């Protein structure tokens, strides 16, 4: 089937062809006729399946074929959880809508509201919005949704995860009852099912790539590596010529910034994208990456959700994801819409549990890859209990390890305690030094101080045996 088999306007087909799409993806094939028919839709699809065009094309067609006169109030509303996703959806509406009498605006928080208010005042047909800012502008009287005909709730599961559901429900309560509703969600937890039941009337259900199925086109590899050596392995992998561009996933925002600093030290240009960055910085990082100016983008899970980067060659999971489902979302950034892609995952001893969860979810073991920094530390580090105020760690050293500054905690003899005398429940930080050949190894001194003997193994294979024991 190609796009000519779908009952789309010639102008839309032309714009689709200009994007380089030849065949509709499965969700487009199933959803476009349903939406054109005016029916409600429940779409179970993750990002990367082409779901944006699956709703944008029929919505544009409807608005273009049935223009209404008078004041230009929004006729279609797309609610989406993140600013990046809102901008990407807006871009697709602009692109597919070229040459059609349809106007679109995108609104989201974290930026000055005035340009958004101006766009609303000029009159629009399609409004793409994040719930917080939309609710805010509705309350200020800048958005009237009485003429709304089509409502799209995008990434419903993520809306719940991110705590937006309250705003979403308040907005829905203000929409006209007579409307067409489309709900998209990558997963179907009971809360989303409940929401779908309350919103959709006799919907058609379209399921594509349920979240527990990994994208088959993606070549997945696992690298067992000690935490302190991850940066060296990352720099080496990124220097491979086949890595055209790479999205690197970090568990935390600080971690993402640290990875960027370390890459820059290794002479690799990279940007970080996460929730603590300003909207301008995020946009700049994204456009540098999209234009090929920088090859590496380091992101947290939330910031990367929904990023649409065409032709991404590699994804690297620098840290294992906290939730196994995030693995699917992460690797779904590469190999999009039928393209091949590569996903490499790092795993240190403290992440074996998360790795097991990922492998359970995808129903297979990730093949491990030999490399220059095989995992050597196979004893998980002890959890660090929270310290009482006066003793709290105030600084980290250059290697990112905790350094206790005060008090000095002298023993009765006036000497600093040895490991055996360390405060109960708190193991001394394992110190490491940079050894020959750039390898990071425990120093002789710290080896003496380690809370438990460190068993050394020479290959990832042995590490896997250890994992099977746990
Ligand atoms: P989405 O799931 O809407 O975020 O789309 C994921 C990616 O697939 C985007 O980069 C689109 O440009 C691309 N895409 C969408 N539909 C098609 C298609 N029919 N053929 C090729 N690429 C597509």
XYZ file of C-alpha atoms and ligand atoms in Angstrom, residues 3 16 19-28 45-55 85 88-89 92 96 155 306-311 332-333 336-339, ligand 1:
64
model
C -0.098 6.922 0.184
C 3.746 13.737 2.308
C 8.795 14.449 3.481
C 10.256 11.463 1.711
C 7.553 9.074 2.943
C 6.488 6.544 0.331
C 4.416 4.012 2.259
C 2.176 4.686 5.226
C 3.267 3.048 8.485
C 0.820 0.488 10.023
C -0.752 3.064 12.338
C -1.231 5.489 9.437
C 1.231 3.221 19.691
C 4.595 4.392 20.893
C 6.537 7.300 19.413
C 8.419 6.303 16.319
C 5.466 4.550 14.733
C 4.374 7.568 12.684
C 1.364 8.348 14.865
C 1.659 12.122 14.425
C 0.993 11.958 10.691
C -1.736 9.378 11.431
C -3.808 12.108 13.083
C 6.628 16.980 21.470
C 7.383 18.599 16.754
C 3.654 18.095 16.285
C 4.383 18.391 11.225
C 1.778 18.727 5.914
C 0.771 10.215 25.066
C 8.915 12.160 21.972
C 12.048 13.673 20.451
C 11.695 13.278 16.739
C 15.127 13.018 15.217
C 15.000 11.508 11.781
C 17.705 9.017 10.893
C 12.806 3.510 19.825
C 14.632 6.782 19.038
C 12.536 4.781 13.380
C 9.870 4.081 10.790
C 11.591 1.083 9.269
C 15.159 2.425 9.349
P 6.023 9.770 15.193
O 5.673 8.405 15.713
O 4.879 10.515 14.675
O 6.819 10.531 16.225
O 6.997 9.592 13.913
C 8.221 8.982 14.007
C 9.126 9.248 12.832
O 8.714 8.517 11.703
C 9.236 10.674 12.389
O 10.627 10.947 12.224
C 8.545 10.745 11.079
O 9.158 11.702 10.247
C 8.732 9.354 10.542
N 7.615 8.877 9.696
C 6.303 9.013 9.961
N 5.570 8.437 8.990
C 6.444 7.919 8.094
C 6.295 7.205 6.866
N 5.116 6.888 6.380
N 7.414 6.841 6.219
C 8.634 7.145 6.713
N 8.831 7.828 7.865
C 7.755 8.206 8.551
